[in-house]
Amino acid sequence: MGKTVLVVENDKEIRRLIADSLLDAKYSVVKAADSKSAMEGFHEFKPDIAVVDVEQDDIDGLELCRQMRSFRNIPVIFLNGDESELEQLQEIGRAHV
């Protein structure tokens, strides 16, 4: 397998679709439904990149990104259906360039 991707998505079907696509492309995939399991997977599997839904049930994906990057700076792809959070995403990107 290739690089490892952490997929954090609370919707089971969307999480499965993303994971299946990544597996088809020869990536190793760690799936998480919430930030707690995401951080566990982050520490255990040391992913190369994360795909994170901004709208999580427990904490938002932006805070999850901050928590992950406090340990290790990995690339993060955000999934977001809400345009109002675009400015926050851009701020995080500028802070870590």
C-alpha positions as semicolon CSV with decimal commas, in nm:
position;residue;x (nm);y (nm);z (nm)
1;M;0,000;0,000;0,000
2;G;0,097;0,363;-0,048
3;K;0,075;0,653;0,190
4;T;-0,170;0,653;0,479
5;V;-0,475;0,882;0,480
6;L;-0,682;0,962;0,787
7;V;-1,048;1,011;0,687
8;V;-1,258;1,192;0,949
9;E;-1,626;1,205;0,854
10;N;-1,927;1,154;1,082
11;D;-2,154;1,039;0,799
12;K;-2,093;0,663;0,763
13;E;-2,181;0,646;0,393
14;I;-1,965;0,943;0,293
15;R;-1,678;0,805;0,503
16;R;-1,711;0,469;0,325
17;L;-1,720;0,628;-0,021
18;I;-1,408;0,834;0,046
19;A;-1,224;0,537;0,198
20;D;-1,319;0,309;-0,092
21;S;-1,193;0,562;-0,346
22;L;-0,864;0,600;-0,162
23;L;-0,822;0,223;-0,128
24;D;-0,884;0,186;-0,503
25;A;-0,601;0,438;-0,555
26;K;-0,371;0,219;-0,340
27;Y;-0,368;0,435;-0,025
28;S;-0,386;0,290;0,325
29;V;-0,688;0,435;0,503
30;V;-0,764;0,502;0,868
31;K;-1,132;0,588;0,921
32;A;-1,272;0,791;1,210
33;A;-1,626;0,902;1,286
34;D;-1,535;1,163;1,548
35;S;-1,243;1,365;1,677
36;K;-1,159;1,124;1,960
37;S;-1,117;0,828;1,726
38;A;-0,942;1,059;1,477
39;M;-0,678;1,155;1,734
40;E;-0,635;0,790;1,833
41;G;-0,581;0,698;1,467
42;F;-0,353;0,997;1,418
43;H;-0,123;0,883;1,700
44;E;-0,138;0,511;1,625
45;F;-0,103;0,509;1,244
46;K;0,083;0,839;1,186
47;P;-0,099;0,926;0,862
48;D;0,070;1,121;0,585
49;I;-0,240;1,334;0,519
50;A;-0,589;1,383;0,664
51;V;-0,925;1,437;0,497
52;V;-1,145;1,609;0,757
53;D;-1,510;1,710;0,752
54;V;-1,525;2,058;0,904
55;E;-1,864;1,990;1,064
56;Q;-1,802;1,724;1,330
57;D;-2,047;1,630;1,606
58;D;-1,809;1,684;1,897
59;I;-1,555;1,952;1,792
60;D;-1,526;2,115;1,455
61;G;-1,273;1,999;1,201
62;L;-1,076;2,321;1,232
63;E;-1,008;2,253;1,600
64;L;-0,924;1,893;1,517
65;C;-0,669;2,020;1,266
66;R;-0,517;2,247;1,530
67;Q;-0,491;1,955;1,771
68;M;-0,323;1,730;1,512
69;R;-0,081;2,002;1,409
70;S;0,018;2,063;1,769
71;F;0,184;1,720;1,747
72;R;0,287;1,703;1,381
73;N;0,228;1,924;1,080
74;I;0,054;1,713;0,816
75;P;-0,143;1,829;0,513
76;V;-0,519;1,844;0,569
77;I;-0,792;1,845;0,308
78;F;-1,114;1,989;0,447
79;L;-1,460;1,877;0,341
80;N;-1,708;2,158;0,388
81;G;-2,056;2,230;0,266
82;D;-2,074;2,566;0,447
83;E;-1,919;2,862;0,267
84;S;-1,921;3,075;0,585
85;E;-1,622;2,879;0,718
86;L;-1,407;2,943;0,409
87;E;-1,238;3,243;0,575
88;Q;-1,140;3,030;0,878
89;L;-0,991;2,766;0,647
90;Q;-0,791;3,029;0,463
91;E;-0,660;3,165;0,795
92;I;-0,536;2,820;0,899
93;G;-0,368;2,777;0,560
94;R;-0,186;3,110;0,589
95;A;-0,068;3,027;0,940
96;H;0,097;2,703;0,829
97;V;0,251;2,792;0,493
